[in-house]
PDB file of C-alpha atoms in Angstrom:
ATOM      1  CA  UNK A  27     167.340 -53.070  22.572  1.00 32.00           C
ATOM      2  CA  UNK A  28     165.614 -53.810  19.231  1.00 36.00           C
ATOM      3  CA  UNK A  29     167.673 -55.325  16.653  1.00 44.00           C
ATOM      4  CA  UNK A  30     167.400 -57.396  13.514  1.00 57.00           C
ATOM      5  CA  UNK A  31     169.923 -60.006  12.644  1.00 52.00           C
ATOM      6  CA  UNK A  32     170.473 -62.643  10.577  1.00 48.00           C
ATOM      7  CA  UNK A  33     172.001 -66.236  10.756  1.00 57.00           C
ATOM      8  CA  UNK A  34     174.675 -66.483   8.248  1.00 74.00           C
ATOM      9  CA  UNK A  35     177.018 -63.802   7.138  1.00 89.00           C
ATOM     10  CA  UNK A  36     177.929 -65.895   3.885  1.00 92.00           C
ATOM     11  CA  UNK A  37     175.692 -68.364   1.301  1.00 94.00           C
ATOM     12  CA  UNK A  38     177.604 -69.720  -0.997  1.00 96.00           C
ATOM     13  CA  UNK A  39     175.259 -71.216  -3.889  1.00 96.00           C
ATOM     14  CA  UNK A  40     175.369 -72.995  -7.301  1.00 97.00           C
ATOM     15  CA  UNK A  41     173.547 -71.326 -10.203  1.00 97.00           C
ATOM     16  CA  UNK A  42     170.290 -72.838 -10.657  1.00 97.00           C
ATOM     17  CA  UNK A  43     169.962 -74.045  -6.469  1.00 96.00           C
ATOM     18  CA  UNK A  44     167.341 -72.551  -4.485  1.00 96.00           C
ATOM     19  CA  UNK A  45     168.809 -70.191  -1.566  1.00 96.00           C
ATOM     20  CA  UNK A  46     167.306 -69.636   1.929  1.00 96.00           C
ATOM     21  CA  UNK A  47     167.949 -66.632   3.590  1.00 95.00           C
ATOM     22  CA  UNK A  48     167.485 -66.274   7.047  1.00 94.00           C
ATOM     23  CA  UNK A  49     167.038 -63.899   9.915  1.00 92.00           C
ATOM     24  CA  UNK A  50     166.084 -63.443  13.335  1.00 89.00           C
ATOM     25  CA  UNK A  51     164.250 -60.391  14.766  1.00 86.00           C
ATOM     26  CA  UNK A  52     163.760 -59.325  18.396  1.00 79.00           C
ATOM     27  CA  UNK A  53     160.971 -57.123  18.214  1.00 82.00           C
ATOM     28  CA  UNK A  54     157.513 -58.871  18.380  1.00 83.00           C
ATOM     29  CA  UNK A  55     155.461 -55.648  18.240  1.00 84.00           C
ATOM     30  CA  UNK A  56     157.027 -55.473  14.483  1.00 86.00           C
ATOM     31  CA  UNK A  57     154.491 -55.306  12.195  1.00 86.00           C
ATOM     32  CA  UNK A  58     156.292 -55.050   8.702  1.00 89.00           C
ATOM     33  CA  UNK A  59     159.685 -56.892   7.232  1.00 92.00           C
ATOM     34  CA  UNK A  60     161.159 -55.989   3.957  1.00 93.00           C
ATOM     35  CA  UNK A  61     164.164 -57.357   2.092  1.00 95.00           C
ATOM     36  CA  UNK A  62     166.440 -55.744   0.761  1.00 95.00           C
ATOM     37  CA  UNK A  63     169.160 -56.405  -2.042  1.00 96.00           C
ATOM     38  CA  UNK A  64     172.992 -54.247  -1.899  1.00 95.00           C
ATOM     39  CA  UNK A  65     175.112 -54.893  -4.804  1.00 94.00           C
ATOM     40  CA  UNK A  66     178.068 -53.540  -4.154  1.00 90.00           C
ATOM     41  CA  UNK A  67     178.490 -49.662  -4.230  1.00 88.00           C
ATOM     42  CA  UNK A  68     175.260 -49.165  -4.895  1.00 91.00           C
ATOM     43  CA  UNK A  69     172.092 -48.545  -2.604  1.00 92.00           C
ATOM     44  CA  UNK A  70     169.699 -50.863  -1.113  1.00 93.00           C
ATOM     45  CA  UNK A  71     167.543 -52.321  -3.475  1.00 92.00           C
ATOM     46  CA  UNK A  72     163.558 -53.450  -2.339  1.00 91.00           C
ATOM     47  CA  UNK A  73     163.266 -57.132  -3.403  1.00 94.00           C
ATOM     48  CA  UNK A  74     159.818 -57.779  -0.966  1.00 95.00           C
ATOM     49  CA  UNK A  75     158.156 -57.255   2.399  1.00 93.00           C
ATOM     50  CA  UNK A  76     155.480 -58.710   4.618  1.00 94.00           C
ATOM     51  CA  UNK A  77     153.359 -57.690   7.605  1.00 91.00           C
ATOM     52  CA  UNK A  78     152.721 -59.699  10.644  1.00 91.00           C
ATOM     53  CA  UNK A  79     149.203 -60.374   9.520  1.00 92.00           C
ATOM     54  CA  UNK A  80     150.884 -63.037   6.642  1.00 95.00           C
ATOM     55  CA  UNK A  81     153.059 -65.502   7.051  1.00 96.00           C
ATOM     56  CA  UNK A  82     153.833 -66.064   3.423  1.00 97.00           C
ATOM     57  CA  UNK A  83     153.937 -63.734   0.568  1.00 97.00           C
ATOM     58  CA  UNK A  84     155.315 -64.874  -2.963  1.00 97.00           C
ATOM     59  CA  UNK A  85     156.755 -62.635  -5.687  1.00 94.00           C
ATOM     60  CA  UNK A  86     158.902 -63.140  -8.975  1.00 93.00           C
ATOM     61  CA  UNK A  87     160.956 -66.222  -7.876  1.00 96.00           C
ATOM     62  CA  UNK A  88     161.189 -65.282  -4.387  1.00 98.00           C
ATOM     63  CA  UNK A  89     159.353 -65.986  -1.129  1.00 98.00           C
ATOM     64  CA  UNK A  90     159.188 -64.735   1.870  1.00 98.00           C
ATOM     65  CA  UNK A  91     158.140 -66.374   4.936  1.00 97.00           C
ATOM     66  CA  UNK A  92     157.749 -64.891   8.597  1.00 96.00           C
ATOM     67  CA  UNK A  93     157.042 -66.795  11.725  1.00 95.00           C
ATOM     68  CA  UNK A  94     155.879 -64.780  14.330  1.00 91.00           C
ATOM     69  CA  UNK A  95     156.072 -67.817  16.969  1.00 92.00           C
ATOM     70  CA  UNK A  96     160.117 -67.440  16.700  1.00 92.00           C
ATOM     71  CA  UNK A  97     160.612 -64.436  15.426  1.00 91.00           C
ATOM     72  CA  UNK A  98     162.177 -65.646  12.132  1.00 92.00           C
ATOM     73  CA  UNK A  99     161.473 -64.331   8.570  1.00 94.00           C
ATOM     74  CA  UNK A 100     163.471 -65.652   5.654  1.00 96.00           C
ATOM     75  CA  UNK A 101     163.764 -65.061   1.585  1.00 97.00           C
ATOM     76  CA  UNK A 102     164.004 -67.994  -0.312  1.00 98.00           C
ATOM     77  CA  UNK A 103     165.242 -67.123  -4.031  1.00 98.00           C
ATOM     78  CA  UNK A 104     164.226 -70.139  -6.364  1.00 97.00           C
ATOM     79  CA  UNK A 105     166.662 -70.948  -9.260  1.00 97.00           C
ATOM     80  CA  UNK A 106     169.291 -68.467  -8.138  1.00 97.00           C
ATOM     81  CA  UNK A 107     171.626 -66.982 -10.714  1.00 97.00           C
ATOM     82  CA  UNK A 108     174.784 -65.245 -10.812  1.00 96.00           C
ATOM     83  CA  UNK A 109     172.596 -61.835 -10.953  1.00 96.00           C
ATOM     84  CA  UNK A 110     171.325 -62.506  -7.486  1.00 97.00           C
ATOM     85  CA  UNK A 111     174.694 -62.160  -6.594  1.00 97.00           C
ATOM     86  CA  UNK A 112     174.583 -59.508  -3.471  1.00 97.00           C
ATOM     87  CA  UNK A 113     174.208 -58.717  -0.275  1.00 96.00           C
ATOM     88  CA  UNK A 114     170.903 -59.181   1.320  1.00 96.00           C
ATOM     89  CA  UNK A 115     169.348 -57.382   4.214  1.00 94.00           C
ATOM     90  CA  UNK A 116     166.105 -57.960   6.644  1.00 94.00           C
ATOM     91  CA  UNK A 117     164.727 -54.989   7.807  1.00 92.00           C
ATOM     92  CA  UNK A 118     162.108 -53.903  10.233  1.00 89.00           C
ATOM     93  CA  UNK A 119     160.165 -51.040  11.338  1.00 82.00           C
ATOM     94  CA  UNK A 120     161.208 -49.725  14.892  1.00 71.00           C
ATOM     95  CA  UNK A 121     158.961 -49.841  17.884  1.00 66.00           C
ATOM     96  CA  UNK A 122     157.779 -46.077  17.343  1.00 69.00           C
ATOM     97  CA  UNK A 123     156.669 -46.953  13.948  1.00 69.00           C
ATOM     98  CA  UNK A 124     159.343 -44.155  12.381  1.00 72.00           C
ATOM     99  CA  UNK A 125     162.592 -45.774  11.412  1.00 78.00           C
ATOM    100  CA  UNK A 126     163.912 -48.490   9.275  1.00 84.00           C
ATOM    101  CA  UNK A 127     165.930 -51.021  11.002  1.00 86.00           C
ATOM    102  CA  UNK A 128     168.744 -53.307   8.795  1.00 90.00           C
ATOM    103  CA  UNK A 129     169.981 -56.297  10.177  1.00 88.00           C
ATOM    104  CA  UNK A 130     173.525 -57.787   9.732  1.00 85.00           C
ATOM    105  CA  UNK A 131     173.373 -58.753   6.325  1.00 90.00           C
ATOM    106  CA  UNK A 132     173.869 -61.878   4.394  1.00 94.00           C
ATOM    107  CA  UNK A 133     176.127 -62.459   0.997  1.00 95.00           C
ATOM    108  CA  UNK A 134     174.812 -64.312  -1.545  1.00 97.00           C
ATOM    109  CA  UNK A 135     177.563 -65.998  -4.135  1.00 96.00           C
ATOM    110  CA  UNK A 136     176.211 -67.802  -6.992  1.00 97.00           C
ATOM    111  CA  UNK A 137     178.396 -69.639  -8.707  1.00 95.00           C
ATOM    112  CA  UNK A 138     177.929 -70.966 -12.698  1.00 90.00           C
TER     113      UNK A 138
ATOM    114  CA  UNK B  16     158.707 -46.211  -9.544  1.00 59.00           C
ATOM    115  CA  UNK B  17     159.891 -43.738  -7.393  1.00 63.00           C
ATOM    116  CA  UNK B  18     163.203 -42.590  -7.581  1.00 89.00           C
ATOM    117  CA  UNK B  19     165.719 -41.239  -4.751  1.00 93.00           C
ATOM    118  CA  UNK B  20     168.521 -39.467  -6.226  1.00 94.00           C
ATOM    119  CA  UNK B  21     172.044 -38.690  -4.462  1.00 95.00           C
ATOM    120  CA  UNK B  22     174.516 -36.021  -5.528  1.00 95.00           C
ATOM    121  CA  UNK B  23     176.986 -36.661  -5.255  1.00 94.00           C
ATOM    122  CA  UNK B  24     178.177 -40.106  -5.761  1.00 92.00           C
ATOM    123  CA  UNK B  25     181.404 -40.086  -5.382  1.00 93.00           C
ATOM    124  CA  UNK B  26     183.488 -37.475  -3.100  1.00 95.00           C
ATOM    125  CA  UNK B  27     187.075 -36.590  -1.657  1.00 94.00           C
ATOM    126  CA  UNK B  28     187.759 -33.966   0.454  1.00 94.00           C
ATOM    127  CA  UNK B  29     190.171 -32.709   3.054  1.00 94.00           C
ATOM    128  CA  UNK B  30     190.173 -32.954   6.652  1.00 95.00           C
ATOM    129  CA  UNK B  31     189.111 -30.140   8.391  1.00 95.00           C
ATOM    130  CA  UNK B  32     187.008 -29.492   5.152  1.00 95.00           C
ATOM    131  CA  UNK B  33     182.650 -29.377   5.131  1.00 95.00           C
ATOM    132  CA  UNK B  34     180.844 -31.753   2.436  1.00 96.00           C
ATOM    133  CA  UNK B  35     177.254 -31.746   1.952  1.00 96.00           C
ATOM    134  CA  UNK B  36     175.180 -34.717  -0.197  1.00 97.00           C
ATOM    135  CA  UNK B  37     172.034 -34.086  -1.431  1.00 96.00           C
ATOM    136  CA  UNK B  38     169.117 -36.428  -1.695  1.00 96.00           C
ATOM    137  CA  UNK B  39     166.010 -35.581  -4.089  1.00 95.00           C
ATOM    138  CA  UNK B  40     163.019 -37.273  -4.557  1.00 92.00           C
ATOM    139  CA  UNK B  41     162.571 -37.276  -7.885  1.00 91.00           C
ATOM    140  CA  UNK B  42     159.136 -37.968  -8.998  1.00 86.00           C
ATOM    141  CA  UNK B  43     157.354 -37.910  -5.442  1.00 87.00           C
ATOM    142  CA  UNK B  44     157.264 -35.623  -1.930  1.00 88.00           C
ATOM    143  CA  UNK B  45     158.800 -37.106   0.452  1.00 87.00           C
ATOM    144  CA  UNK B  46     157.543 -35.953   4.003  1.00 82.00           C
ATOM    145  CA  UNK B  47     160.390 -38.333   5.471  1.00 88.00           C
ATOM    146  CA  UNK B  48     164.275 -39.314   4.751  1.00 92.00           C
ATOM    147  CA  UNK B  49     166.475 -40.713   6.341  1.00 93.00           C
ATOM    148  CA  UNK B  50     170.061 -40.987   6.645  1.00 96.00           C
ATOM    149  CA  UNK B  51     172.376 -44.018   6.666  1.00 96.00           C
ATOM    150  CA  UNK B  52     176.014 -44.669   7.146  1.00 97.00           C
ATOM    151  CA  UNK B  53     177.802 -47.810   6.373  1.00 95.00           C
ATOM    152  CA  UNK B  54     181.018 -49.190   6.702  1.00 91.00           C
ATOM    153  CA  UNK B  55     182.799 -51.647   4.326  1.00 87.00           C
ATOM    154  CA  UNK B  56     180.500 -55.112   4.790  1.00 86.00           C
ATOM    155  CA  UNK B  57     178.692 -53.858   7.760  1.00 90.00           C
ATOM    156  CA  UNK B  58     175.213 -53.320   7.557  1.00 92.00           C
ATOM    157  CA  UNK B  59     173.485 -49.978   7.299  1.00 94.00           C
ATOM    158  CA  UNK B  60     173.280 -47.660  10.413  1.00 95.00           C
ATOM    159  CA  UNK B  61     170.731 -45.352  10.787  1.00 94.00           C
ATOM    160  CA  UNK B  62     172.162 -41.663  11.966  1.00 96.00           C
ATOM    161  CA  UNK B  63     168.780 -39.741  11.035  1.00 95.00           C
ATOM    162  CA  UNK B  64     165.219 -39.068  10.378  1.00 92.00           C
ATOM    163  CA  UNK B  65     164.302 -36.213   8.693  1.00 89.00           C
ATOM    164  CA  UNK B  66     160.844 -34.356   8.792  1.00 86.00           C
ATOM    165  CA  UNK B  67     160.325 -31.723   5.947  1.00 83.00           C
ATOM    166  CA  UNK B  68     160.094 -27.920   8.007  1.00 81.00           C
ATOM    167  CA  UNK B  69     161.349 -29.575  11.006  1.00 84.00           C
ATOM    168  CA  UNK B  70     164.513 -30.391  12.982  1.00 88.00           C
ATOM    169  CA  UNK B  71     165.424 -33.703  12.314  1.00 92.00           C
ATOM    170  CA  UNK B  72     165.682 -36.270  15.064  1.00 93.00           C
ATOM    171  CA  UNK B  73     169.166 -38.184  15.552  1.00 95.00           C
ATOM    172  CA  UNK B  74     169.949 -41.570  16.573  1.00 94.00           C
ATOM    173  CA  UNK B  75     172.002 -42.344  19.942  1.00 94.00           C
ATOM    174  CA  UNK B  76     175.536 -41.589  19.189  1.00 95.00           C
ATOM    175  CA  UNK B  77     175.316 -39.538  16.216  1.00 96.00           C
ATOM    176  CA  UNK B  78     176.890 -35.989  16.430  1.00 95.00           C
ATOM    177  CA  UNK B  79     174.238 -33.554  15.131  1.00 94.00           C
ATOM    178  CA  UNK B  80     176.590 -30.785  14.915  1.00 95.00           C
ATOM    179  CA  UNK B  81     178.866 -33.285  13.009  1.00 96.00           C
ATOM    180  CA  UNK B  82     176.175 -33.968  10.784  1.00 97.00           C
ATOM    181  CA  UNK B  83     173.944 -31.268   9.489  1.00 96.00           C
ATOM    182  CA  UNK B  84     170.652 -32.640   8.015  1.00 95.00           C
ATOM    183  CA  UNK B  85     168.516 -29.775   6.520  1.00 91.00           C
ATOM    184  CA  UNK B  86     165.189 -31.290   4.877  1.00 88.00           C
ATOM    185  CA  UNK B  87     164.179 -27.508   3.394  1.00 82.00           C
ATOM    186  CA  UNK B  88     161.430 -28.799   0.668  1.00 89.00           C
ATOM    187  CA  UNK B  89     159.513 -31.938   0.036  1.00 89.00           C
ATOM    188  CA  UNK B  90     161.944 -32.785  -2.359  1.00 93.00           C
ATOM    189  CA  UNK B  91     165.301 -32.316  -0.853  1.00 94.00           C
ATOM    190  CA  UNK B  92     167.361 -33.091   1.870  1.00 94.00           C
ATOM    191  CA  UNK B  93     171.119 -32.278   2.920  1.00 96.00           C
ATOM    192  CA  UNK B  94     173.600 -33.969   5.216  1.00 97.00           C
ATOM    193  CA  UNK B  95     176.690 -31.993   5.898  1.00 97.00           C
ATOM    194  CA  UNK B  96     179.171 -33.579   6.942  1.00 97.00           C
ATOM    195  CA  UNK B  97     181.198 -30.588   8.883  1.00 97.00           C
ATOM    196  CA  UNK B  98     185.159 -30.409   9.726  1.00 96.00           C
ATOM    197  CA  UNK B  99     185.408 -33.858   8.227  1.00 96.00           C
ATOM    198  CA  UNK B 100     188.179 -36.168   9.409  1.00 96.00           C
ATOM    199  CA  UNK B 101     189.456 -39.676   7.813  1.00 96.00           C
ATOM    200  CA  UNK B 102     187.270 -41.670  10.438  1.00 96.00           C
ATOM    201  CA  UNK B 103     184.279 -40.069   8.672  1.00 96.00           C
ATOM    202  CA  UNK B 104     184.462 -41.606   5.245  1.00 96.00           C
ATOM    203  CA  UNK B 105     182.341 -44.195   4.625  1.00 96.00           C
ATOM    204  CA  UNK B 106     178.996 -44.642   1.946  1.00 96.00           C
ATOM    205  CA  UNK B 107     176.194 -42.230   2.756  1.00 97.00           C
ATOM    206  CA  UNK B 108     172.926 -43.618   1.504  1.00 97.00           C
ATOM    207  CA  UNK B 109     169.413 -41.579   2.181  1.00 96.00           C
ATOM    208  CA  UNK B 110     166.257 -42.773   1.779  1.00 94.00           C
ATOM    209  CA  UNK B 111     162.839 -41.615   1.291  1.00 91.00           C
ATOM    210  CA  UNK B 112     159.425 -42.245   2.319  1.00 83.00           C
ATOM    211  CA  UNK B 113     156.584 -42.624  -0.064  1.00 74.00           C
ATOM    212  CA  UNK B 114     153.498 -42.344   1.327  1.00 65.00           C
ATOM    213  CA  UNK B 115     152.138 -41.062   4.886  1.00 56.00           C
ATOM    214  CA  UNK B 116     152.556 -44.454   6.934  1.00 59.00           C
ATOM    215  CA  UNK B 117     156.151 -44.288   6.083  1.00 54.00           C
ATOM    216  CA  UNK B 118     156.351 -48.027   4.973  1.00 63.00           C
ATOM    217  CA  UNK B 119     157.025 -47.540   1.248  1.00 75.00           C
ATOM    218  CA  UNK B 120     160.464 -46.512   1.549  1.00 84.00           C
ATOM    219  CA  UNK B 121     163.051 -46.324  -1.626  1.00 88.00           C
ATOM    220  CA  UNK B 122     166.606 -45.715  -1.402  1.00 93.00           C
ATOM    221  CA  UNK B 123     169.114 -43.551  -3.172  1.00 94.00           C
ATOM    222  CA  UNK B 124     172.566 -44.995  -4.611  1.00 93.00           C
ATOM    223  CA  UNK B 125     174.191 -43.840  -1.853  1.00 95.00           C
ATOM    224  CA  UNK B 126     177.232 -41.318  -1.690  1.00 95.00           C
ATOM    225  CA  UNK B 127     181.116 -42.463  -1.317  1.00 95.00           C
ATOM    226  CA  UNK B 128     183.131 -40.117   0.936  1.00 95.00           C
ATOM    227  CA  UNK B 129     186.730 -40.130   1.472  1.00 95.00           C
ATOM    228  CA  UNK B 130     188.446 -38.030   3.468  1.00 95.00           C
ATOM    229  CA  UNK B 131     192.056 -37.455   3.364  1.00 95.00           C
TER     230      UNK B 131
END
């Protein structure tokens, strides 16, 4: 079956390093990846996405990068701080085009 | 931006008891939510899509007369949670989609359920 997933279920971080965030998907007829940030109790949070027609796509001090060839996208966060603190989720769109798909999840610590 | 509201955020009831959560678009129509469950550092599962004036469709495994989904206005849909037992609480988050191709999505705060 589809799935998204991603490498590491912890990142632990000091305030100030860049983080890379990975994950693996298994569906190469995706077309569109978004990231998504979960502090805790609260609701997903959209950070950035990217369709399979870029591999790269910047915003505010983060990054995301998708290779199609391995089915890999990852979030890099540049100068993290303790904010970025969280949980952080790939998702995709599901074959039929009609659901949002999370993968495992990855925490982020930061540490001052 | 768009904002997905939850109501409500925080809820306890008995087993045996019903519970519904509501999610509202607040500032948009949303022709699409959806419904997630997740479990303490698990990541989210979808249970539902929901189509405004239509019956909404249910993942494998999910119990749709478990979980009532009612999507009665562009603005507003229900889960119901029905004869609730302790294996059922867990955070309820909905989501909405923006525009037609469903790709702008935004997510409520999600709702806490406990059942006891």
């Amino acid at each position: 079956g589809e799935s998204v997933g991603l490498h590491l279920p912890t990142l632990s971080v000091q305030e100030g390093d860049n983080s890379i965030i990975n994950c693996a998907y298994s569906n190469s007829a995706s077309d569109y990846f978004i990231w998504y940030k979960q502090e805790s109790g609260k609701g997903p949070q959209f950070i950035i996405d990217i369709r399979s027609n870029m591999d790269k796509r910047q915003g505010q001090r983060v990054t995301v990068l998708l290779n199609k060839t391995v089915k890999h996208l990852s979030l890099q966060i540049a100068a993290t701080q303790p904010g970025d603190s969280a949980v952080y989720f790939c998702a995709e769109w599901d074959q039929a085009g009609t659901a949002l798909i999370f993968g495992k999840g990855t925490t982020l610590s930061v540490s001052s | 931006g768009a904002v997905v509201s939850q109501h409500p955020s925080r809820v306890i009831c008995k087993s045996g008891t019903s519970v519904k959560i509501e999610c509202r678009s607040l500032d948009f129509q949303a022709t699409t939510m959806f419904w997630y469950r997740q479990f303490p550092k698990k990541s989210l599962m979808l249970m539902a899509t929901s189509n405004e004036g239509s019956k909404a469709t249910y993942e494998q495994g999910v119990e749709k007369d478990k979980f009532l989904i009612n999507h009665a206005s562009l603005t507003l849909s229900t889960l119901t949670v029905t004869s609730a037992h302790p294996e059922d609480s867990s955070f309820y988050i909905c989501s909405a989609s923006l525009d037609s191709s469903g790709n702008t999505i935004y997510f409520g705060e999600g709702s806490w359920l406990t059942v006891v």
